[in-house]
XYZ file of C-alpha atoms in Angstrom:
758
model
C 118.699 127.166 116.545
C 117.321 125.088 119.392
C 116.658 126.832 122.687
C 115.648 125.631 126.110
C 112.185 127.094 125.553
C 111.677 125.111 122.339
C 113.043 121.619 122.912
C 113.235 119.498 119.817
C 111.059 116.390 119.642
C 112.924 113.245 118.674
C 110.697 111.310 116.263
C 112.128 107.865 116.996
C 113.629 106.075 119.973
C 116.641 103.986 119.043
C 116.086 100.371 120.100
C 118.811 98.451 118.297
C 121.775 99.163 116.088
C 122.699 95.655 115.017
C 125.253 94.536 112.447
C 124.278 91.823 109.966
C 126.476 89.343 108.159
C 125.400 90.530 104.705
C 124.138 93.861 103.434
C 120.334 94.260 103.482
C 118.844 95.205 100.105
C 115.072 94.917 100.822
C 113.179 95.331 104.106
C 109.439 95.275 104.846
C 107.536 95.443 108.141
C 104.618 93.067 108.675
C 101.375 95.100 108.478
C 99.840 93.358 111.536
C 102.721 92.207 113.719
C 106.060 93.508 114.958
C 107.961 91.453 112.406
C 110.598 92.691 109.975
C 111.409 90.700 106.827
C 114.798 91.461 105.282
C 116.492 90.272 102.102
C 120.277 90.116 102.102
C 122.600 90.630 99.154
C 123.127 86.862 98.986
C 119.312 86.461 98.641
C 118.406 85.068 102.018
C 115.179 86.096 103.726
C 115.482 86.836 107.437
C 112.467 87.325 109.681
C 113.078 89.161 112.955
C 110.868 90.221 115.816
C 110.988 93.790 117.067
C 113.382 92.647 119.824
C 115.727 91.359 117.069
C 114.954 87.704 117.770
C 115.318 85.811 114.511
C 112.382 83.521 113.753
C 113.566 81.872 110.576
C 115.849 82.152 107.568
C 115.068 80.786 104.107
C 117.112 80.657 100.937
C 115.044 80.267 97.722
C 118.181 79.434 95.718
C 117.600 82.272 93.246
C 118.136 86.010 93.355
C 115.344 87.842 95.222
C 114.249 91.079 93.545
C 111.119 92.159 95.471
C 109.106 91.482 98.606
C 105.709 92.319 100.103
C 103.315 91.098 102.813
C 99.764 89.887 102.476
C 97.460 92.522 104.041
C 96.647 90.283 107.030
C 100.352 89.597 107.627
C 99.962 85.801 107.474
C 101.942 85.272 104.279
C 104.760 86.990 102.420
C 105.220 87.194 98.649
C 108.737 86.966 97.235
C 109.601 88.024 93.680
C 112.517 86.211 92.056
C 114.874 86.992 89.210
C 113.465 84.246 86.972
C 109.910 85.662 87.154
C 108.625 83.316 89.856
C 106.550 84.601 92.783
C 106.670 82.373 95.855
C 104.340 82.683 98.832
C 105.676 81.732 102.266
C 104.026 81.150 105.623
C 104.843 83.789 108.235
C 104.995 81.195 111.019
C 107.799 79.041 109.642
C 108.780 80.322 106.205
C 107.470 77.224 104.436
C 106.575 77.495 100.775
C 102.800 77.729 100.349
C 102.527 78.351 96.626
C 104.729 79.158 93.664
C 103.418 81.154 90.701
C 105.175 81.551 87.365
C 103.412 84.723 86.215
C 106.451 86.378 84.621
C 109.410 85.357 82.509
C 111.863 87.990 83.806
C 112.722 89.487 87.185
C 109.789 90.660 89.335
C 110.907 94.151 90.380
C 107.850 95.344 92.308
C 105.123 93.669 94.383
C 102.037 95.214 95.958
C 99.323 93.310 97.860
C 96.220 95.320 98.660
C 92.839 94.420 100.128
C 89.495 96.144 99.781
C 89.810 99.118 102.133
C 86.094 99.869 102.237
C 85.333 97.133 104.789
C 87.812 98.199 107.442
C 85.422 100.204 109.610
C 82.346 97.998 109.512
C 82.529 94.373 108.480
C 78.727 94.154 108.548
C 78.580 96.054 105.261
C 81.219 93.865 103.657
C 79.478 92.901 100.446
C 82.547 91.063 99.168
C 82.066 88.051 101.453
C 81.243 84.808 99.703
C 80.143 81.635 101.437
C 81.735 78.498 100.064
C 79.144 75.746 100.423
C 81.547 72.890 99.722
C 82.209 72.215 103.404
C 78.495 71.532 103.933
C 78.573 68.488 101.692
C 82.176 67.266 101.702
C 84.871 66.568 104.281
C 88.089 68.630 104.099
C 89.741 68.457 100.695
C 92.368 65.715 100.274
C 96.059 66.497 100.318
C 98.702 65.556 97.811
C 99.736 61.902 98.409
C 103.309 61.161 99.390
C 105.488 58.691 97.625
C 106.197 55.773 100.002
C 109.651 56.032 101.531
C 109.946 59.819 101.270
C 110.322 61.989 104.323
C 107.859 64.869 104.862
C 108.729 67.808 102.642
C 110.701 65.766 100.089
C 107.911 66.137 97.559
C 107.916 69.919 97.838
C 104.435 70.068 99.314
C 103.218 70.967 102.776
C 103.020 68.426 105.599
C 99.613 66.980 106.405
C 99.830 68.506 109.872
C 100.221 72.024 108.501
C 97.027 73.917 107.701
C 98.695 76.969 106.150
C 98.330 75.677 102.595
C 94.635 74.926 103.171
C 94.066 78.410 104.629
C 95.738 80.018 101.623
C 93.189 78.493 99.263
C 90.229 78.790 101.625
C 89.650 82.482 101.001
C 86.046 82.642 102.214
C 87.147 84.313 105.425
C 89.449 86.824 103.721
C 88.617 90.309 102.583
C 88.857 90.551 98.840
C 92.486 91.278 97.951
C 94.707 91.568 94.892
C 98.419 90.802 94.499
C 100.022 92.987 91.811
C 103.446 92.194 90.396
C 105.537 94.110 87.867
C 108.600 92.850 86.012
C 111.517 94.602 84.409
C 110.065 94.178 80.895
C 106.973 96.220 81.781
C 104.444 93.435 82.407
C 102.054 93.741 85.356
C 100.138 90.694 86.610
C 97.153 90.585 88.960
C 96.219 87.630 91.180
C 93.161 87.379 93.427
C 94.171 86.274 96.936
C 97.674 85.952 95.510
C 96.889 82.571 93.950
C 94.368 82.990 91.101
C 95.702 84.917 88.048
C 93.018 87.309 86.854
C 94.775 89.718 84.487
C 97.970 90.841 82.799
C 98.993 93.995 80.950
C 102.199 95.427 79.544
C 102.841 99.153 79.800
C 104.463 99.126 76.344
C 101.127 98.084 74.825
C 99.008 100.676 76.659
C 97.392 103.449 74.690
C 98.036 106.382 77.024
C 95.594 109.302 76.684
C 96.575 112.941 77.057
C 93.305 114.234 78.545
C 94.438 117.857 78.741
C 95.332 118.208 75.096
C 93.204 120.557 72.977
C 92.524 117.665 70.618
C 92.182 113.982 71.534
C 95.577 112.311 71.353
C 97.311 109.212 72.646
C 100.884 108.250 73.290
C 102.893 105.139 74.098
C 105.881 104.163 76.173
C 108.997 102.567 74.767
C 112.164 101.300 76.461
C 110.172 101.469 79.702
C 111.170 99.974 83.033
C 108.880 99.695 86.055
C 110.128 101.113 89.350
C 107.070 100.898 91.599
C 103.424 99.822 91.448
C 100.752 100.671 94.024
C 97.083 99.677 93.984
C 94.681 102.081 95.656
C 92.815 101.101 98.821
C 89.550 100.924 96.904
C 91.194 98.715 94.226
C 90.011 101.171 91.539
C 93.350 102.628 90.434
C 96.878 101.424 89.949
C 99.727 103.929 89.993
C 102.780 102.807 88.034
C 106.092 104.605 88.420
C 108.314 103.925 85.436
C 111.110 105.360 83.356
C 111.020 105.317 79.586
C 110.457 107.236 76.403
C 107.003 108.727 75.865
C 105.935 109.238 72.260
C 102.806 110.541 70.556
C 101.190 107.860 68.424
C 100.836 110.176 65.437
C 104.426 111.435 65.529
C 106.682 109.978 62.882
C 109.433 107.692 64.117
C 112.119 110.123 62.949
C 110.736 112.775 65.301
C 110.520 110.600 68.379
C 113.870 111.498 69.889
C 112.695 114.861 71.211
C 113.831 114.743 74.834
C 110.748 112.943 76.202
C 112.716 110.266 78.013
C 112.282 110.468 81.743
C 110.406 109.308 84.804
C 106.647 109.044 84.361
C 103.672 108.196 86.507
C 100.848 106.192 84.901
C 97.307 105.929 86.239
C 95.525 102.690 85.326
C 91.818 102.078 85.704
C 91.307 98.880 87.706
C 87.773 99.694 88.880
C 86.601 96.305 87.582
C 88.055 94.831 90.798
C 85.852 97.030 92.975
C 82.730 96.928 90.823
C 82.750 93.141 90.477
C 84.517 92.053 93.655
C 81.608 89.797 94.698
C 81.612 87.953 91.396
C 85.399 87.828 91.194
C 85.572 86.525 94.768
C 83.232 83.680 93.883
C 85.075 82.729 90.692
C 88.491 82.964 92.338
C 87.348 80.913 95.334
C 86.166 78.047 93.164
C 88.923 78.226 90.556
C 91.813 78.359 93.033
C 90.476 75.370 94.965
C 89.950 73.481 91.707
C 93.585 74.134 90.789
C 94.682 72.727 94.151
C 92.559 69.614 93.582
C 93.944 69.214 90.064
C 97.402 69.113 91.627
C 96.165 66.373 93.988
C 94.950 64.297 91.022
C 98.126 64.889 89.023
C 100.317 63.832 91.940
C 98.061 60.852 92.661
C 98.434 59.586 89.105
C 102.195 60.076 89.290
C 102.474 58.204 92.587
C 100.224 55.394 91.358
C 102.121 55.019 88.081
C 105.446 54.825 89.911
C 104.212 52.283 92.468
C 102.601 50.008 89.909
C 105.561 50.237 87.548
C 107.932 49.201 90.344
C 105.663 46.296 91.312
C 105.319 44.917 87.774
C 109.066 45.316 87.286
C 109.637 43.094 90.310
C 107.221 40.500 88.904
C 108.842 40.521 85.460
C 112.329 40.380 86.939
C 111.497 37.167 88.787
C 109.378 35.381 86.197
C 111.394 36.260 83.076
C 114.018 33.770 84.223
C 111.538 30.952 83.482
C 111.704 31.739 79.760
C 115.488 31.374 79.846
C 115.244 28.005 81.643
C 112.786 26.722 79.036
C 115.165 27.670 76.228
C 118.141 26.156 78.071
C 116.293 22.833 78.273
C 115.646 22.861 74.522
C 111.885 23.315 74.746
C 109.855 25.559 72.434
C 106.909 26.137 74.764
C 105.992 29.365 76.510
C 105.825 29.912 80.301
C 102.029 30.152 80.060
C 101.826 26.779 78.315
C 104.070 25.190 80.929
C 101.954 26.581 83.771
C 98.719 25.458 82.048
C 100.174 21.992 81.662
C 101.000 21.951 85.376
C 97.502 23.192 86.231
C 95.966 20.428 84.097
C 97.729 17.731 86.161
C 100.483 16.831 83.732
C 103.957 15.881 84.885
C 106.025 18.927 85.894
C 108.627 19.793 83.263
C 112.276 20.180 84.392
C 112.453 23.972 83.743
C 109.226 24.623 85.695
C 110.374 22.368 88.541
C 113.756 24.108 88.698
C 112.106 27.545 88.552
C 109.514 26.891 91.249
C 111.707 24.949 93.663
C 115.141 26.503 93.187
C 114.825 29.918 91.495
C 111.595 31.218 92.970
C 110.800 29.177 96.028
C 108.109 29.726 98.608
C 109.788 32.830 100.014
C 110.140 34.325 96.518
C 106.446 33.840 95.765
C 105.476 35.477 99.043
C 107.843 38.366 98.430
C 106.573 39.035 94.884
C 102.983 38.590 96.055
C 103.523 41.140 98.806
C 105.012 43.635 96.350
C 102.377 43.291 93.610
C 99.276 42.876 95.770
C 100.568 45.490 98.198
C 101.012 47.939 95.333
C 97.481 47.199 94.180
C 96.101 47.943 97.640
C 98.182 51.133 97.834
C 96.740 52.247 94.518
C 93.241 51.608 95.845
C 94.023 53.672 98.956
C 95.381 56.548 96.845
C 92.229 56.516 94.734
C 89.851 56.333 97.699
C 91.720 58.814 99.931
C 93.016 61.300 97.368
C 92.076 60.985 93.712
C 88.368 60.151 93.946
C 87.526 62.727 96.680
C 89.392 65.375 94.703
C 87.467 64.499 91.533
C 84.150 64.582 93.400
C 84.830 68.006 94.922
C 85.949 69.319 91.524
C 82.643 68.199 90.058
C 80.743 69.978 92.824
C 82.759 73.189 92.485
C 82.268 73.239 88.724
C 78.546 72.816 89.367
C 78.724 75.867 91.619
C 80.080 77.847 88.662
C 77.429 76.684 86.178
C 74.757 78.871 87.747
C 76.859 82.056 87.648
C 77.880 81.324 84.068
C 74.189 81.484 83.111
C 73.706 84.783 84.965
C 74.876 86.767 81.999
C 74.113 90.248 83.308
C 76.585 89.804 86.166
C 79.136 87.242 85.031
C 79.346 87.426 81.249
C 81.182 90.736 81.547
C 83.860 88.871 83.506
C 84.368 86.296 80.775
C 82.648 83.405 82.555
C 81.474 81.560 79.457
C 78.561 79.163 79.877
C 79.651 76.828 77.081
C 83.199 76.487 78.413
C 81.997 75.980 81.992
C 79.505 73.309 80.851
C 82.255 71.537 78.916
C 84.593 71.599 81.932
C 81.776 70.334 84.163
C 81.137 67.416 81.813
C 84.839 66.572 81.749
C 84.892 66.438 85.557
C 81.930 64.068 85.483
C 83.595 61.853 82.880
C 86.711 61.689 85.047
C 84.628 60.274 87.905
C 83.306 57.583 85.554
C 86.871 56.787 84.510
C 87.905 56.510 88.169
C 85.150 53.947 88.801
C 86.156 52.095 85.663
C 89.808 52.041 86.738
C 88.921 50.758 90.201
C 87.009 47.819 88.709
C 89.963 46.920 86.477
C 92.460 47.313 89.327
C 90.377 45.226 91.730
C 90.046 42.445 89.177
C 93.778 42.455 88.367
C 94.829 42.382 92.031
C 92.401 39.542 92.728
C 93.770 37.488 89.851
C 97.398 38.126 90.843
C 96.585 37.022 94.391
C 94.825 33.885 93.125
C 97.795 33.061 90.851
C 100.280 33.389 93.716
C 98.094 31.177 95.945
C 98.157 28.494 93.267
C 101.964 28.774 92.906
C 102.392 28.316 96.673
C 100.232 25.193 96.493
C 102.364 23.834 93.619
C 105.649 24.504 95.445
C 104.364 22.760 98.576
C 103.376 19.691 96.537
C 106.712 19.636 94.683
C 108.539 19.798 98.013
C 106.186 17.147 99.406
C 105.137 19.444 102.207
C 101.630 19.764 103.724
C 99.520 22.445 102.046
C 96.367 22.344 104.153
C 96.981 25.799 105.701
C 97.295 27.599 102.364
C 94.602 29.870 100.995
C 92.335 28.308 98.350
C 92.577 29.239 94.710
C 90.258 29.258 91.681
C 91.514 27.233 88.698
C 89.415 29.184 86.199
C 90.941 32.470 87.377
C 94.420 30.968 87.011
C 93.626 30.137 83.391
C 92.347 33.662 82.763
C 95.453 35.127 84.375
C 97.819 33.036 82.254
C 95.963 33.888 79.043
C 95.393 37.606 79.544
C 97.513 38.974 82.426
C 100.768 37.044 82.605
C 102.493 39.024 79.847
C 100.055 41.960 79.663
C 99.322 44.857 82.013
C 95.801 46.335 81.779
C 96.478 48.714 84.699
C 99.480 50.585 83.305
C 97.702 52.096 80.251
C 95.138 53.744 82.544
C 97.888 55.610 84.392
C 99.904 56.809 81.399
C 99.238 58.838 78.286
C 98.977 56.500 75.348
C 98.334 56.905 71.639
C 96.623 53.497 71.534
C 92.893 53.786 72.254
C 91.009 51.345 74.422
C 88.438 49.516 72.311
C 85.167 49.124 74.252
C 82.574 46.545 73.233
C 80.082 47.860 70.715
C 77.058 47.155 72.891
C 78.347 49.379 75.700
C 79.304 52.109 73.253
C 75.827 52.063 71.718
C 74.186 52.373 75.136
C 76.350 55.387 75.967
C 75.311 57.075 72.714
C 71.644 56.448 73.486
C 72.046 58.097 76.901
C 72.956 61.395 75.219
C 69.254 61.939 74.458
C 68.460 61.593 78.170
C 71.065 64.047 79.449
C 74.123 61.810 79.257
C 77.640 62.887 78.290
C 77.787 64.458 74.850
C 81.338 63.118 74.485
C 80.793 59.435 73.742
C 84.429 58.634 73.039
C 85.492 58.720 76.673
C 85.361 54.889 76.817
C 88.284 54.837 74.389
C 90.455 57.001 76.662
C 92.540 56.095 79.696
C 92.310 57.701 83.114
C 95.462 59.754 82.484
C 94.182 60.946 79.102
C 90.845 61.894 80.645
C 92.598 63.924 83.324
C 94.632 65.712 80.656
C 91.468 66.651 78.765
C 89.760 67.816 81.962
C 92.732 69.984 82.904
C 92.811 71.474 79.409
C 89.091 72.316 79.587
C 89.597 74.070 82.933
C 92.467 76.148 81.577
C 90.329 77.185 78.619
C 87.367 78.086 80.854
C 89.430 80.130 83.319
C 91.496 81.798 80.593
C 88.413 83.693 79.439
C 88.030 85.736 82.685
C 91.794 86.365 82.630
C 91.656 87.700 79.069
C 88.457 89.671 79.626
C 89.688 91.420 82.770
C 93.038 92.183 81.110
C 91.252 94.048 78.302
C 89.231 96.121 80.771
C 92.275 97.629 82.508
C 93.128 100.815 80.617
C 95.428 103.737 81.179
C 93.573 106.918 82.196
C 96.355 109.458 82.606
C 100.086 110.054 82.529
C 102.123 112.478 84.606
C 105.644 113.227 83.293
C 107.715 113.932 86.404
C 111.249 114.762 85.356
C 113.502 114.286 82.374
C 116.411 111.908 82.254
C 119.468 112.008 79.994
C 119.010 110.054 76.794
C 122.045 107.940 77.684
C 119.912 106.121 80.253
C 117.169 105.237 77.808
C 117.685 101.509 78.136
C 118.832 101.509 81.747
C 116.518 101.143 84.727
C 116.715 104.284 86.861
C 117.029 103.508 90.565
C 115.926 106.440 92.717
C 114.105 106.460 96.077
C 110.370 106.259 95.354
C 107.352 105.772 97.596
C 103.635 105.636 96.789
C 100.872 105.372 99.350
C 97.272 106.361 99.988
C 96.092 108.369 102.993
C 92.544 108.824 104.168
C 91.072 112.117 103.075
C 90.617 113.989 106.361
C 88.823 116.864 104.645
C 85.686 114.842 103.978
C 83.809 112.323 106.022
C 83.227 109.324 103.824
C 80.694 106.742 104.871
C 80.567 103.158 103.721
C 77.757 104.003 101.347
C 79.341 107.022 99.680
C 81.277 106.833 96.478
C 84.486 104.878 96.943
C 86.705 107.115 94.846
C 87.039 109.968 97.335
C 88.009 108.130 100.495
C 91.767 108.222 99.910
C 94.373 110.627 98.566
C 97.398 109.345 96.708
C 100.840 110.652 97.700
C 103.796 110.062 95.398
C 107.225 110.881 96.764
C 110.491 110.591 94.843
C 114.008 111.904 94.667
C 114.999 113.841 91.570
C 118.384 112.446 90.501
C 121.315 114.766 90.249
C 121.850 114.017 86.541
C 118.274 114.958 85.673
C 117.967 117.592 82.967
C 115.313 119.408 85.021
C 117.817 121.859 86.540
C 116.529 120.860 89.969
C 119.353 119.522 92.086
C 119.195 117.595 95.391
C 115.413 117.856 95.703
C 112.536 115.628 96.786
C 109.329 115.837 94.773
C 105.934 115.087 96.311
C 102.667 115.062 94.389
C 99.163 114.269 95.551
C 95.654 113.837 94.138
C 96.956 112.430 90.858
C 94.182 109.845 90.662
C 91.562 112.557 91.340
C 92.808 114.984 88.711
C 90.325 113.579 86.151
C 87.322 113.615 88.477
C 86.090 117.077 87.512
C 84.481 117.931 84.243
C 86.467 120.940 83.065
C 90.156 121.513 82.678
C 89.983 124.586 84.900
C 88.424 122.610 87.766
C 90.662 119.608 87.313
C 93.760 121.369 88.622
C 93.428 119.336 91.825
C 96.854 117.812 91.198
C 99.223 119.364 93.707
C 102.957 119.093 94.177
C 105.820 120.476 96.196
C 109.588 120.405 95.905
C 111.689 119.945 99.020
C 115.325 120.947 98.912
C 117.516 118.610 100.947
C 119.637 120.495 103.531
C 123.053 121.552 102.339
C 125.713 118.964 103.039
C 123.262 116.044 102.861
C 121.787 113.817 100.178
C 118.749 111.544 100.296
C 119.473 107.822 100.581
C 115.890 106.593 100.848
C 112.428 107.865 101.689
C 109.069 106.468 102.699
C 105.582 107.792 103.181
C 104.318 107.079 106.654
C 101.015 107.124 108.525
C 98.964 110.285 109.085
C 100.504 112.073 106.126
C 104.094 111.981 107.294
C 107.182 111.540 105.161
C 110.372 109.963 106.497
C 113.641 110.921 104.812
C 116.874 109.045 105.335
C 119.742 111.478 104.739
C 123.486 110.921 104.546
C 126.054 113.603 105.146
C 127.893 114.423 101.949
C 131.565 113.643 102.343
C 134.499 113.438 99.990
C 135.885 110.387 101.763
C 135.464 107.242 99.728
C 134.718 105.174 102.813
C 131.623 107.297 103.643
C 132.627 108.017 107.190
C 130.146 110.863 107.717
C 127.019 110.959 109.844
C 123.388 110.593 108.838
C 119.913 111.378 110.107
C 116.243 110.534 109.799
C 113.897 113.431 109.228
C 110.092 113.452 109.520
C 108.111 115.992 107.503
C 104.377 116.497 107.951
C 102.785 116.432 104.510
C 99.803 118.576 105.514
C 102.157 121.399 106.533
C 103.922 121.533 103.189
C 103.160 124.404 100.771
C 101.592 122.324 97.994
C 101.023 124.184 94.744
C 98.367 123.344 92.170
C 99.900 122.067 88.963
C 98.165 123.064 85.710
C 98.163 120.086 83.378
C 99.417 120.224 79.828
C 98.524 118.194 76.817
C 102.153 118.063 75.719
C 103.935 114.924 76.880
C 107.333 116.609 76.966
C 106.168 119.199 79.496
C 107.836 118.358 82.788
C 105.325 119.516 85.373
C 107.767 119.866 88.264
C 109.798 122.443 86.360
C 106.988 124.856 87.203
C 107.896 124.549 90.914
C 111.589 125.351 90.805
C 110.902 128.974 91.775
C 108.928 127.932 94.876
C 111.143 125.234 96.368
C 110.795 124.672 100.112
C 114.188 124.410 101.790
C 114.376 121.853 104.592
C 116.508 122.876 107.551
C 117.819 120.507 110.190
C 116.985 122.890 113.032
C 113.331 123.210 112.005
C 112.319 119.559 111.464
C 111.878 116.473 113.621
C 115.230 114.772 113.454
C 117.033 111.681 114.710
C 120.796 111.792 114.313
C 122.698 108.613 113.462
C 126.419 108.546 114.262
C 127.405 106.783 111.040
C 126.511 106.612 107.383
C 123.542 104.557 106.254
C 122.377 102.891 103.073
C 118.986 101.902 101.714
C 116.533 100.370 102.384
C 114.416 102.333 104.820
C 111.440 100.401 106.214
C 108.747 102.068 108.313
C 105.667 100.549 109.898
C 102.583 102.181 111.348
C 100.135 99.291 111.590
C 98.036 101.074 114.178
C 96.957 104.588 113.264
C 96.432 105.433 116.929
C 100.084 104.812 117.743
C 102.517 107.686 117.910
C 105.641 105.567 117.603
C 107.128 104.081 114.488
C 109.221 101.054 113.711
C 112.076 101.873 111.407
C 114.731 99.668 109.901
C 117.491 100.619 107.520
C 120.732 99.228 106.216
C 123.841 100.762 107.715
C 127.560 100.400 107.761
C 130.193 101.710 110.175
């Protein structure tokens, strides 16, 4: 009981109790700012300040299944039901990037940065200087289609630098975005944008390190609940439910009550050991992918503009063929124009076409469309496509050196042969761009000369003065009528075509001779179009960057498994939804410097509610374990009993709605009063428990996968009592989620948000 001599300390001060239009299903505090992101049941994302001022609302158009912030709080990752992960700017909610890493719903997201550089940035060995800005201006943006308003293309506005900052990761601490889907796949992306690995928990060979004889097991019918990467990036804890089976057990013996909630420990130390190398590869590769998108969009815009222009030309001039047929002539439009150019008498169909159908205004209009499109194409090439291709070539050159440093980069899958091939393809693309520009310039010049001649002819036919008109070249008119009037040499360069371009044999022979002097080994590039060359370059990049992805994926192995509690077999194929929280606290027992081993700077805490239908005979309890990732650090089984756990019994008359681990080893429990009323009209409370004060018990590990470790604690359960803990009463029932924030470890206050209903 409380007395006047022992006043109770209220852990939180109530600031707001605001209703919302739709129930909140996910909530996350920004790690650096007083901002709360919430996802409603109708899949809208709301961003509020601490004073409840709403900054923006976005609606992705698909069901949102997970949410997390980038460690610096400048971007937020959103997992969708179709497997897409979208990254949004914190300032305005605009889409920065969309990744299709999964094929099913993304149920858990975790974005963690290298925690070893927090205290002293001077020892941050993961920094990597990108030299591109020394030699090139800022990278070009995606071109807009003329006539579209900003944002219609789905890309960022030119005035917004958020997209550029997302790719320019030189200033960022090394960080990894982890995402898990409902089918058991876990994907890893450096800086949230460069995919670097993928595993599936169903395919993991899970060791049982405490067995008397070496043995492995596997998960089946598994569903991921939570993933959490350690602060040192060396371990990934995966909370999942599923059926755990020994590999050597016959299939008929696999239904032996081993279905339940499990905790997997994955070795991701490759991220910490090779963060410098991975930073460099990710920096170059992610920027190259952005530039590839610039080239792809440039080709699309150019193809559309030129196609529209030539359609306008054909639409106007095709009527001449009909007039010739109507007058009973068997000549072609080119022959009629050549006859007119040679000084012969103008035929009736040509006279009618030039004076009545086309006219001076028609020529000027078509000339403006065609020549204007040609100039627009030149601008797109000079302002977007060519700069992007040049920077790609430079960035690939930056990767050639590392690919030859085999002791450091070969273990990451950076293959010298593939990088050299991709570098050559980027160089060939630049040659194709120059080749295209020469063809385009020649075509535009000849179109312009042809239109100047037509204007001169129309003036003479109308007996009007033509002294003010631009001059024309008769020889170019002849060339145009023979080779360009009914042909389009520009279009094939911008589209994929099965018909090869046939270069002259002399040029082809010279290219082959240049191979001996360091020229391109691929001599057939003269037969390909610009679009085909881009396709080959993109394919070579995918092949080169797939090798690190595959190599890193193979290096991430499962080190340990911790069976937590059993579940009824009826839920074998159903995802179990219970309150779960995983976090890492600094180990206060040891002083860890920047130069000490990274593995002992943090302690993992795993907190979870044991469901009432669990077969563990432990009802209405909260389980907390710690030091799971350190339980393999010692050499002998006797010494390795560093895994500790405790069971907390929820006060009578209450049940746990949600829980969260908080700063300085604190645990926040959100409790609802148990009531028989269907409308849940009871009260609720928030309780804070200090983890260091809990009576943790060492858990001896077993080599048997169907040994539920927490069953050993049911005789030493700690009973929580309302009068003994820090408590904040809430005058109505609440629902999940609970969101807590402690961005500053020196603060004593906390920001808490939770769903509620009255």
